[in-house]
Amino acid sequence: MPVVQPPRRDHGGGRPWQDLRAIERILAQSRLLGAVVWGLAALLGTCVFWGFTVDDAMIVSRVAERLRAGLGPSFDGAPTDAVTPLGFAHLWAPFASGDLLATLDFARAGGAGIWCLGAAYLGWRLGKGGGRLWPAACLPLLAPMGAWASAGLETPWICALSCLALGEGWLAIAALGLAAAWRPELIPAAVLLVVGRSILACRGAQTSTRLGHLMASASLVIGPSLLVAALRWHWFGSPVPLSSIAKPSDLAHGWQYAVSSALLGGPPLLLLRPGWRRTSGHERLLVVAVAVHFAALVLAGGDWMALFRLAVPAFPWCLYLAGRLAPPIGLRGLPALLLALGVMLLVDLSTGLPARGVANARRRLVEGARPQLAGVRGIAALDIGWVGAAAGSARLLDLAGVTDPRVALLPGGHTSKRVPSSWLARRGIDTLVLLLAPGASPRSPWSDSAFSRVVEQRLARDLADASCRPLALFPLNGTRQSYLAVHCDW
C-alpha cells in the first residue's frame, strides 16, 4: 500500500513568501552577485550620508601635508602622531596637493571606495557559503557606516579589514592584525578570533602542530601592534597613542557608549533571532568576538565623536552573522529586521541626515577664517583641525593636547586641560580661537562671554586683565554657535 506523504508545512508565513524564497535561493548561490549586491548597497549608503566629517580628519590631512613637504610626522613642529593611526597619514602623503581641504576630499573619497570594496568582499563570502543576501538592505540606512565611510579618517579602512578577516588563511589573520594595530580596542577581539580559529582548525592534529599553528597565528595578529608601539616609542617617546593620554578613559562613559552602540547601532540587533543551535563553531566564535569588542569599548572609555565610531568596525561581523544565520524570507525573520531598521531610521533622522552638512560647514568656516587669520603669528585653539587648515604658516597651540604631547600631559580631560596662560606669549601665540556657548554672543569685555568648554572659559578668565581684544567672529554654519577670535598684544 503506497505511503502518502503529508504536505510540508510552511513555517515562514505561507504562500506569499514562496516566490521570494525561490529567488533568494538562486541569489544565495552566486558569489559574484553577492559581491555586487553588497557593494552597491554600501555605495548607496555612502551616498545617502555623504557630507559628514570631523575636526580630527583635518588633523590627519595636515600631518599628511607635512609628510609630503618632508617635515616628518608632525602637526606643528615637534614630532607627534597627533590623532592619526601610525601609518595612516603616510598613506595619503603621496597624494597631498598643498591644499589641506583637497587632501581631505581625497581621503574621504578613498575611504568610501575602500569600504565599498570591503562590503563587496563580505557579500562574496556570504555567496560562497550560501548565506542570505537580504541583510544588505540595512546598508543604505546604516548612518554610522555610511557617514564614517566618507569622513576622512581610518574607520572605513578598519571596516574593510574586518571584512577581510571573515576569510580563511593567513590573509585574514594579517587583516585582523593590521586593524588591531590601527585601532587598539580591537586587540582583544582579534586575539580571541585568531586563537579560537587556530584551535578549531587544528582539532585532531598533533600537539606540536597545534602549538606551532597557534604561535604563528598569534604572532601575526599581535606583531603589527607591537611594531607600531615600538615605532611610537622610538619616534615620539611613548608606546601608546597620544590621544589615549590627551583623552583619559572613563569607565562610566565607556559603559554608556557600549550599551548605546549595541542598542542604537543597528546591526547588533540583527543577532536577536532564533537559530543559534545550528551555528558552527566559527560563527559562535565570531559572536563572542563581537561581545568582547563591546566590552573593550567599556574599558577604552568610549568616544566623544558621534555615530558610534569605535563600534562600527564590528558591524561587518554582525551583518555577516545575520546573513549566515538568518532564516528564509518570512515572518520568522521579520521581527529582528524590522527592529533593526526602525532603530536605524531613528538614528538617521536624529543624527545621520543632519550630519551630512558638517563637511560643507567646516569648509566655509576655514575659507571664511583664512583672511582674518592671515597676519597672526600663532594661534591657540581647542578645535585645532579646522584652525590648522585656516592658519597658514602661523604657529599652533592645541588646547586639547591631541597633537601636542606637552599639553596632553597636563591635568584634565581633552576639553578641560589646565593650560597656563603664560604659555601663550612664551610659545609665540598672539591669537586665541574660542568656541562660544550655544546661543551666546560676545560680551564687553570679551572675557565675560560664555564659552563652550572649560579650558576656553578658564583662559578667558586668566586673560581678563591682559591687553587682548576681539579680532573676528566666525559663525559655525548649521548651529547656534560661533568662534570668537581674540588677539593679544604681548
Short mmCIF file of C-alpha atoms in Angstrom, two decimals:
data_model
loop_
_atom_site.label_atom_id
_atom_site.label_comp_id
_atom_site.label_asym_id
_atom_site.label_seq_id
_atom_site.Cartn_x
_atom_site.Cartn_y
_atom_site.Cartn_z
CA MET A 1 0.00 0.00 0.00
CA PRO A 2 1.58 3.32 -1.01
CA VAL A 3 2.52 5.72 1.73
CA VAL A 4 1.01 9.14 1.32
CA GLN A 5 3.42 11.86 2.43
CA PRO A 6 1.75 14.69 4.31
CA PRO A 7 2.27 18.11 2.77
CA ARG A 8 5.23 20.06 4.19
CA ARG A 9 4.22 22.88 6.43
CA ASP A 10 5.48 26.30 5.57
CA HIS A 11 6.69 27.87 8.80
CA GLY A 12 7.75 31.14 7.26
CA GLY A 13 4.41 32.82 6.68
CA GLY A 14 2.58 30.95 3.87
CA ARG A 15 2.43 31.15 0.11
CA PRO A 16 3.24 34.87 -0.30
CA TRP A 17 6.82 34.11 0.63
CA GLN A 18 7.40 31.11 -1.65
CA ASP A 19 8.42 33.03 -4.77
CA LEU A 20 10.69 35.27 -2.76
CA ARG A 21 12.37 32.25 -1.21
CA ALA A 22 12.92 30.68 -4.60
CA ILE A 23 14.60 33.87 -5.80
CA GLU A 24 16.61 34.07 -2.59
CA ARG A 25 17.94 30.53 -3.04
CA ILE A 26 19.13 31.41 -6.52
CA LEU A 27 20.77 34.63 -5.37
CA ALA A 28 22.47 32.95 -2.40
CA GLN A 29 24.34 30.58 -4.71
CA SER A 30 26.15 33.34 -6.65
CA ARG A 31 29.37 34.75 -5.21
CA LEU A 32 29.61 37.44 -7.87
CA LEU A 33 26.02 38.53 -7.39
CA GLY A 34 26.55 38.63 -3.64
CA ALA A 35 29.56 40.90 -4.11
CA VAL A 36 27.64 43.19 -6.46
CA VAL A 37 24.59 43.42 -4.18
CA TRP A 38 26.61 44.22 -1.05
CA GLY A 39 28.97 46.57 -2.84
CA LEU A 40 26.14 48.57 -4.39
CA ALA A 41 24.27 48.66 -1.07
CA ALA A 42 27.38 50.07 0.63
CA LEU A 43 27.80 52.62 -2.17
CA LEU A 44 24.18 53.72 -1.80
CA GLY A 45 24.57 54.11 1.95
CA THR A 46 27.74 56.13 1.47
CA CYS A 47 25.99 58.43 -0.99
CA VAL A 48 22.99 58.90 1.33
CA PHE A 49 25.20 60.03 4.23
CA TRP A 50 27.96 61.74 2.26
CA GLY A 51 28.97 65.08 3.76
CA PHE A 52 30.00 64.10 7.28
CA THR A 53 33.47 64.71 8.71
CA VAL A 54 35.13 65.66 11.99
CA ASP A 55 37.86 68.04 13.08
CA ASP A 56 40.30 65.16 13.54
CA ALA A 57 40.17 64.38 9.81
CA MET A 58 41.69 67.80 9.11
CA ILE A 59 44.44 66.98 11.61
CA VAL A 60 45.26 63.82 9.65
CA SER A 61 45.30 65.78 6.40
CA ARG A 62 47.67 68.38 7.88
CA VAL A 63 50.05 65.66 9.05
CA ALA A 64 49.92 64.16 5.54
CA GLU A 65 50.72 67.58 4.06
CA ARG A 66 53.75 67.97 6.33
CA LEU A 67 54.95 64.48 5.49
CA ARG A 68 54.71 65.37 1.80
CA ALA A 69 56.77 68.50 2.47
CA GLY A 70 59.49 66.44 4.15
CA LEU A 71 58.78 67.72 7.68
CA GLY A 72 58.20 64.27 9.16
CA PRO A 73 55.18 63.05 11.19
CA SER A 74 54.22 66.28 12.92
CA PHE A 75 51.39 68.75 13.22
CA ASP A 76 53.29 71.91 14.12
CA GLY A 77 56.98 71.48 14.75
CA ALA A 78 57.72 68.67 17.21
CA PRO A 79 57.30 65.06 16.01
CA THR A 80 53.90 63.66 17.00
CA ASP A 81 51.43 61.07 15.80
CA ALA A 82 48.59 63.52 16.55
CA VAL A 83 45.30 61.54 16.39
CA THR A 84 46.41 59.53 13.39
CA PRO A 85 46.87 55.74 13.48
CA LEU A 86 50.55 55.30 12.76
CA GLY A 87 50.97 54.96 9.02
CA PHE A 88 47.56 56.30 8.03
CA ALA A 89 48.78 59.83 7.28
CA HIS A 90 51.71 58.27 5.38
CA LEU A 91 49.14 56.54 3.19
CA TRP A 92 47.79 59.90 2.00
CA ALA A 93 51.08 61.82 1.94
CA PRO A 94 51.88 60.92 -1.72
CA PHE A 95 48.51 62.40 -2.73
CA ALA A 96 48.84 65.62 -0.72
CA SER A 97 48.39 68.58 -3.02
CA GLY A 98 49.43 71.52 -0.85
CA ASP A 99 45.75 72.34 -0.24
CA LEU A 100 44.64 70.72 3.01
CA LEU A 101 40.97 70.73 2.03
CA ALA A 102 41.76 68.99 -1.25
CA THR A 103 43.78 66.37 0.60
CA LEU A 104 40.84 65.83 2.94
CA ASP A 105 38.47 65.38 -0.01
CA PHE A 106 40.81 62.79 -1.50
CA ALA A 107 40.96 60.90 1.80
CA ARG A 108 37.18 60.96 2.08
CA ALA A 109 36.71 59.55 -1.42
CA GLY A 110 39.36 56.89 -0.79
CA GLY A 111 37.70 55.79 2.44
CA ALA A 112 34.33 55.49 0.73
CA GLY A 113 35.83 53.39 -2.03
CA ILE A 114 37.68 51.01 0.27
CA TRP A 115 34.55 50.43 2.34
CA CYS A 116 32.52 49.55 -0.76
CA LEU A 117 35.21 47.02 -1.72
CA GLY A 118 35.14 45.57 1.79
CA ALA A 119 31.36 45.24 1.66
CA ALA A 120 31.63 43.55 -1.73
CA TYR A 121 34.02 41.01 -0.23
CA LEU A 122 31.54 40.43 2.61
CA GLY A 123 28.83 39.70 0.05
CA TRP A 124 31.19 37.40 -1.84
CA ARG A 125 31.84 35.46 1.39
CA LEU A 126 28.12 35.11 2.01
CA GLY A 127 27.53 33.95 -1.56
CA LYS A 128 30.32 31.43 -1.21
CA GLY A 129 28.80 29.97 1.95
CA GLY A 130 25.17 30.09 0.83
CA GLY A 131 24.29 32.89 3.23
CA ARG A 132 21.33 35.25 2.89
CA LEU A 133 21.78 38.47 0.99
CA TRP A 134 18.83 40.40 2.41
CA PRO A 135 20.78 41.94 5.37
CA ALA A 136 22.41 44.13 2.68
CA ALA A 137 19.13 46.06 2.78
CA CYS A 138 20.39 47.59 6.03
CA LEU A 139 23.40 49.34 4.47
CA PRO A 140 21.53 52.23 2.78
CA LEU A 141 20.01 53.09 6.17
CA LEU A 142 23.12 52.44 8.28
CA ALA A 143 24.14 56.01 9.13
CA PRO A 144 27.19 55.14 11.30
CA MET A 145 28.76 53.18 8.48
CA GLY A 146 27.73 55.44 5.61
CA ALA A 147 28.81 58.63 7.41
CA TRP A 148 32.16 57.37 8.68
CA ALA A 149 32.97 55.85 5.27
CA SER A 150 33.39 59.37 3.89
CA ALA A 151 34.65 61.20 6.98
CA GLY A 152 38.35 61.10 6.02
CA LEU A 153 39.53 59.01 8.98
CA GLU A 154 40.68 55.40 9.22
CA THR A 155 37.28 53.92 10.13
CA PRO A 156 36.28 52.64 6.64
CA TRP A 157 39.72 51.07 6.23
CA ILE A 158 39.30 49.26 9.55
CA CYS A 159 35.86 48.07 8.42
CA ALA A 160 37.29 46.77 5.14
CA LEU A 161 39.94 44.89 7.13
CA SER A 162 37.17 43.49 9.36
CA CYS A 163 35.52 42.15 6.20
CA LEU A 164 38.79 40.57 5.04
CA ALA A 165 39.10 38.96 8.46
CA LEU A 166 35.98 36.91 7.66
CA GLY A 167 38.03 34.84 5.21
CA GLU A 168 40.37 31.94 5.83
CA GLY A 169 44.12 31.63 5.96
CA TRP A 170 46.94 33.97 6.76
CA LEU A 171 45.49 36.91 4.85
CA ALA A 172 42.52 37.04 7.23
CA ILE A 173 44.87 36.92 10.23
CA ALA A 174 47.07 39.67 8.79
CA ALA A 175 43.98 41.83 8.19
CA LEU A 176 42.98 41.40 11.81
CA GLY A 177 46.48 42.28 12.96
CA LEU A 178 46.59 45.48 10.91
CA ALA A 179 43.11 46.51 12.05
CA ALA A 180 44.11 45.99 15.70
CA ALA A 181 47.33 47.96 15.18
CA TRP A 182 45.32 50.93 13.91
CA ARG A 183 42.52 50.61 16.46
CA PRO A 184 43.93 49.17 19.73
CA GLU A 185 40.48 48.49 21.22
CA LEU A 186 40.16 45.74 18.58
CA ILE A 187 43.11 43.80 20.03
CA PRO A 188 41.09 41.61 22.48
CA ALA A 189 38.56 40.55 19.82
CA ALA A 190 41.30 39.98 17.23
CA VAL A 191 43.33 37.77 19.56
CA LEU A 192 40.21 35.82 20.56
CA LEU A 193 39.28 35.21 16.92
CA VAL A 194 42.74 34.09 15.88
CA VAL A 195 43.34 31.83 18.87
CA GLY A 196 39.85 30.33 18.63
CA ARG A 197 40.15 29.70 14.89
CA SER A 198 43.55 28.09 15.37
CA ILE A 199 42.16 25.71 17.97
CA LEU A 200 39.19 24.82 15.75
CA ALA A 201 41.36 24.35 12.68
CA CYS A 202 43.84 22.04 14.42
CA ARG A 203 41.43 19.75 16.22
CA GLY A 204 42.72 16.22 15.97
CA ALA A 205 46.23 17.28 14.95
CA GLN A 206 49.36 16.52 16.93
CA THR A 207 50.19 18.74 19.86
CA SER A 208 53.29 20.15 18.19
CA THR A 209 51.27 21.03 15.08
CA ARG A 210 48.55 22.74 17.12
CA LEU A 211 51.11 24.68 19.15
CA GLY A 212 53.05 25.77 16.07
CA HIS A 213 49.93 26.96 14.28
CA LEU A 214 48.75 28.79 17.38
CA MET A 215 52.09 30.55 17.89
CA ALA A 216 52.32 31.58 14.24
CA SER A 217 48.75 32.91 14.22
CA ALA A 218 49.18 34.80 17.48
CA SER A 219 52.44 36.34 16.27
CA LEU A 220 50.83 37.54 13.05
CA VAL A 221 47.89 39.17 14.81
CA ILE A 222 49.92 40.73 17.66
CA GLY A 223 53.02 41.58 15.63
CA PRO A 224 51.67 44.73 13.92
CA SER A 225 50.52 46.21 17.25
CA LEU A 226 53.93 45.54 18.83
CA LEU A 227 55.69 47.05 15.82
CA VAL A 228 53.53 50.16 15.96
CA ALA A 229 54.17 50.51 19.72
CA ALA A 230 57.92 50.18 19.15
CA LEU A 231 57.90 52.78 16.39
CA ARG A 232 55.86 55.16 18.52
CA TRP A 233 58.34 54.76 21.35
CA HIS A 234 61.28 55.37 19.02
CA TRP A 235 59.78 58.37 17.22
CA PHE A 236 57.61 60.01 19.87
CA GLY A 237 58.89 58.70 23.21
CA SER A 238 55.72 56.77 24.14
CA PRO A 239 54.42 53.36 23.01
CA VAL A 240 50.76 54.41 23.29
CA PRO A 241 48.82 56.82 21.03
CA LEU A 242 48.95 60.44 22.08
CA SER A 243 45.15 60.59 22.02
CA SER A 244 44.94 57.99 24.80
CA ILE A 245 46.94 60.35 27.03
CA ALA A 246 45.12 63.51 25.99
CA LYS A 247 41.71 61.83 26.40
CA PRO A 248 41.89 59.66 29.55
CA SER A 249 39.37 56.81 29.67
CA ASP A 250 36.21 56.91 31.74
CA LEU A 251 34.53 53.60 32.58
CA ALA A 252 31.16 55.24 33.21
CA HIS A 253 31.18 56.88 29.81
CA GLY A 254 32.57 53.70 28.26
CA TRP A 255 29.68 51.64 29.63
CA GLN A 256 27.14 54.15 28.32
CA TYR A 257 28.88 54.23 24.94
CA ALA A 258 28.98 50.45 24.55
CA VAL A 259 25.34 49.96 25.53
CA SER A 260 24.08 52.74 23.27
CA SER A 261 26.19 51.38 20.39
CA ALA A 262 24.70 47.91 20.83
CA LEU A 263 21.13 49.14 21.12
CA LEU A 264 21.16 52.01 18.62
CA GLY A 265 23.90 50.98 16.21
CA GLY A 266 21.58 48.74 14.22
CA PRO A 267 23.49 45.60 13.09
CA PRO A 268 23.86 44.10 16.61
CA LEU A 269 20.06 43.91 16.79
CA LEU A 270 20.03 41.59 13.77
CA LEU A 271 21.53 38.90 16.01
CA LEU A 272 18.40 38.80 18.18
CA ARG A 273 16.85 35.82 16.42
CA PRO A 274 16.33 32.09 16.86
CA GLY A 275 18.58 29.56 15.19
CA TRP A 276 21.71 29.63 17.35
CA ARG A 277 21.63 25.85 17.84
CA ARG A 278 22.56 25.22 14.22
CA THR A 279 25.55 27.57 14.23
CA SER A 280 29.08 26.34 13.63
CA GLY A 281 31.98 26.80 15.99
CA HIS A 282 33.40 29.60 13.82
CA GLU A 283 30.10 31.50 13.90
CA ARG A 284 29.78 31.19 17.67
CA LEU A 285 33.36 32.39 17.97
CA LEU A 286 32.51 35.46 15.91
CA VAL A 287 29.53 36.21 18.16
CA VAL A 288 31.82 36.07 21.20
CA ALA A 289 34.32 38.34 19.42
CA VAL A 290 31.57 40.94 18.86
CA ALA A 291 30.71 40.80 22.57
CA VAL A 292 34.38 41.09 23.54
CA HIS A 293 34.77 44.14 21.33
CA PHE A 294 31.87 45.90 23.03
CA ALA A 295 33.39 45.01 26.40
CA ALA A 296 36.67 46.55 25.21
CA LEU A 297 34.79 49.76 24.39
CA VAL A 298 33.80 49.97 28.05
CA LEU A 299 37.43 49.71 29.13
CA ALA A 300 38.52 52.18 26.44
CA GLY A 301 36.12 54.76 27.84
CA GLY A 302 34.08 55.16 24.68
CA ASP A 303 34.47 58.08 22.33
CA TRP A 304 33.19 61.64 22.13
CA MET A 305 32.51 61.50 18.38
CA ALA A 306 29.03 60.94 17.00
CA LEU A 307 27.63 57.82 15.32
CA PHE A 308 29.43 55.11 17.31
CA ARG A 309 32.82 55.36 15.60
CA LEU A 310 34.58 52.79 17.79
CA ALA A 311 31.75 50.24 17.46
CA VAL A 312 31.49 50.46 13.67
CA PRO A 313 34.39 48.03 12.94
CA ALA A 314 32.32 45.21 14.49
CA PHE A 315 29.26 45.96 12.35
CA PRO A 316 30.52 43.93 9.33
CA TRP A 317 30.77 40.90 11.62
CA CYS A 318 27.19 41.43 12.79
CA LEU A 319 25.97 41.76 9.20
CA TYR A 320 27.85 38.63 8.17
CA LEU A 321 26.37 36.66 11.07
CA ALA A 322 22.91 37.96 10.18
CA GLY A 323 23.42 36.72 6.62
CA ARG A 324 24.69 33.34 7.78
CA LEU A 325 22.12 32.69 10.49
CA ALA A 326 19.02 34.37 9.09
CA PRO A 327 16.02 32.12 8.37
CA PRO A 328 14.48 32.17 4.89
CA ILE A 329 12.44 35.22 3.99
CA GLY A 330 9.25 35.01 6.01
CA LEU A 331 7.54 36.03 9.20
CA ARG A 332 10.18 34.46 11.45
CA GLY A 333 12.85 36.77 10.12
CA LEU A 334 10.81 39.95 10.23
CA PRO A 335 10.90 40.98 13.93
CA ALA A 336 14.67 41.38 14.20
CA LEU A 337 14.90 43.01 10.78
CA LEU A 338 12.09 45.47 11.50
CA LEU A 339 13.55 46.30 14.90
CA ALA A 340 17.00 46.97 13.40
CA LEU A 341 15.58 49.01 10.52
CA GLY A 342 13.42 51.01 12.89
CA VAL A 343 16.38 51.87 15.10
CA MET A 344 18.48 52.75 12.07
CA LEU A 345 15.76 55.05 10.76
CA LEU A 346 15.58 56.77 14.16
CA VAL A 347 19.34 57.39 14.15
CA ASP A 348 19.15 58.56 10.52
CA LEU A 349 16.55 61.20 11.27
CA SER A 350 18.08 62.40 14.55
CA THR A 351 21.79 62.38 13.66
CA GLY A 352 22.73 60.78 10.34
CA LEU A 353 20.94 63.03 7.88
CA PRO A 354 21.65 66.33 9.72
CA ALA A 355 25.35 65.34 9.88
CA ARG A 356 25.62 65.50 6.10
CA GLY A 357 26.17 69.25 6.27
CA VAL A 358 29.21 69.12 8.57
CA ALA A 359 31.88 68.95 5.85
CA ASN A 360 30.48 71.92 3.94
CA ALA A 361 30.09 73.90 7.17
CA ARG A 362 33.74 73.25 8.07
CA ARG A 363 34.86 74.21 4.57
CA ARG A 364 33.01 77.53 4.76
CA LEU A 365 34.44 78.10 8.23
CA VAL A 366 38.01 77.54 7.02
CA GLU A 367 37.61 79.69 3.91
CA GLY A 368 35.97 82.49 5.88
CA ALA A 369 38.63 82.50 8.59
CA ARG A 370 41.71 82.44 6.35
CA PRO A 371 41.71 86.19 5.53
CA GLN A 372 41.16 87.15 9.17
CA LEU A 373 43.96 84.90 10.47
CA ALA A 374 46.44 85.65 7.70
CA GLY A 375 48.63 88.04 9.68
CA VAL A 376 48.79 86.40 13.10
CA ARG A 377 51.99 84.83 14.49
CA GLY A 378 50.46 81.98 16.50
CA ILE A 379 47.02 80.60 17.33
CA ALA A 380 45.72 78.63 20.31
CA ALA A 381 42.51 76.65 19.88
CA LEU A 382 40.81 73.52 21.08
CA ASP A 383 39.34 72.57 17.68
CA ILE A 384 42.78 72.70 16.16
CA GLY A 385 41.93 70.76 13.00
CA TRP A 386 39.99 73.42 11.10
CA VAL A 387 42.09 76.17 12.67
CA GLY A 388 45.22 74.48 11.34
CA ALA A 389 43.63 74.41 7.89
CA ALA A 390 42.95 78.16 8.08
CA ALA A 391 46.11 79.26 9.89
CA GLY A 392 48.59 79.21 7.03
CA SER A 393 52.13 79.44 8.45
CA ALA A 394 51.10 80.56 11.95
CA ARG A 395 52.31 78.55 14.94
CA LEU A 396 49.66 76.46 16.68
CA LEU A 397 48.94 75.54 20.28
CA ASP A 398 46.46 72.67 20.66
CA LEU A 399 44.44 73.29 23.84
CA ALA A 400 43.13 69.70 23.75
CA GLY A 401 46.56 68.10 23.60
CA VAL A 402 45.69 65.63 20.84
CA THR A 403 48.56 66.99 18.71
CA ASP A 404 50.81 68.40 21.45
CA PRO A 405 52.47 65.99 23.94
CA ARG A 406 53.18 68.77 26.44
CA VAL A 407 49.52 69.77 26.62
CA ALA A 408 48.40 66.12 26.65
CA LEU A 409 50.29 65.54 29.91
CA LEU A 410 48.55 68.41 31.68
CA PRO A 411 45.77 67.60 34.19
CA GLY A 412 42.19 67.43 32.91
CA GLY A 413 40.25 65.93 30.02
CA HIS A 414 40.73 66.98 26.42
CA THR A 415 38.28 69.89 26.86
CA SER A 416 39.45 70.91 30.32
CA LYS A 417 43.27 70.90 30.18
CA ARG A 418 44.86 73.31 32.66
CA VAL A 419 46.88 75.22 30.08
CA PRO A 420 48.81 78.07 31.79
CA SER A 421 48.13 81.42 30.19
CA SER A 422 51.86 82.13 30.48
CA TRP A 423 52.46 79.51 27.76
CA LEU A 424 50.84 81.75 25.14
CA ALA A 425 53.44 84.53 24.98
CA ARG A 426 56.27 82.08 25.67
CA ARG A 427 55.33 79.99 22.61
CA GLY A 428 54.65 82.93 20.31
CA ILE A 429 50.84 82.69 20.46
CA ASP A 430 49.12 86.03 19.94
CA THR A 431 45.61 84.84 18.94
CA LEU A 432 43.02 82.59 20.56
CA VAL A 433 40.09 80.98 18.70
CA LEU A 434 37.45 80.07 21.29
CA LEU A 435 34.02 78.47 20.81
CA LEU A 436 31.13 80.40 22.32
CA ALA A 437 28.37 78.53 24.14
CA PRO A 438 25.19 77.69 22.15
CA GLY A 439 23.22 80.88 21.55
CA ALA A 440 25.84 83.07 23.21
CA SER A 441 27.14 86.32 21.74
CA PRO A 442 30.39 88.17 22.54
CA ARG A 443 30.14 90.44 25.54
CA SER A 444 32.03 93.51 26.59
CA PRO A 445 34.60 92.89 27.91
CA TRP A 446 35.15 89.80 25.78
CA SER A 447 36.38 87.75 28.76
CA ASP A 448 32.86 87.84 30.24
CA SER A 449 31.50 85.90 27.26
CA ALA A 450 30.10 82.41 27.83
CA PHE A 451 32.42 79.86 26.21
CA SER A 452 31.61 76.28 25.40
CA ARG A 453 34.47 74.33 27.04
CA VAL A 454 36.21 74.55 30.40
CA VAL A 455 39.70 75.28 29.05
CA GLU A 456 38.36 78.17 26.97
CA GLN A 457 36.45 79.69 29.87
CA ARG A 458 39.49 79.36 32.15
CA LEU A 459 41.84 81.06 29.68
CA ALA A 460 39.34 83.87 29.13
CA ARG A 461 39.24 84.47 32.87
CA ASP A 462 43.04 84.37 33.18
CA LEU A 463 43.44 86.88 30.34
CA ALA A 464 40.77 89.31 31.59
CA ASP A 465 43.37 91.91 32.55
CA ALA A 466 45.66 91.32 29.56
CA SER A 467 45.83 93.57 26.53
CA CYS A 468 43.59 91.36 24.38
CA ARG A 469 40.79 92.43 22.06
CA PRO A 470 38.24 90.67 19.84
CA LEU A 471 39.55 90.14 16.31
CA ALA A 472 36.74 88.40 14.43
CA LEU A 473 33.63 86.28 14.85
CA PHE A 474 33.26 83.10 12.79
CA PRO A 475 29.72 81.66 12.73
CA LEU A 476 29.56 77.86 12.70
CA ASN A 477 27.02 77.19 9.97
CA GLY A 478 24.17 74.88 10.86
CA THR A 479 24.48 75.52 14.59
CA ARG A 480 23.73 78.23 17.14
CA GLN A 481 27.42 78.67 17.93
CA SER A 482 30.27 80.87 16.76
CA TYR A 483 34.02 81.03 17.24
CA LEU A 484 35.46 84.21 18.72
CA ALA A 485 38.99 85.11 17.65
CA VAL A 486 40.85 87.22 20.23
CA HIS A 487 44.15 88.98 19.52
CA CYS A 488 46.64 89.81 22.29
CA ASP A 489 49.46 92.36 22.22
CA TRP A 490 52.21 90.92 24.38
#
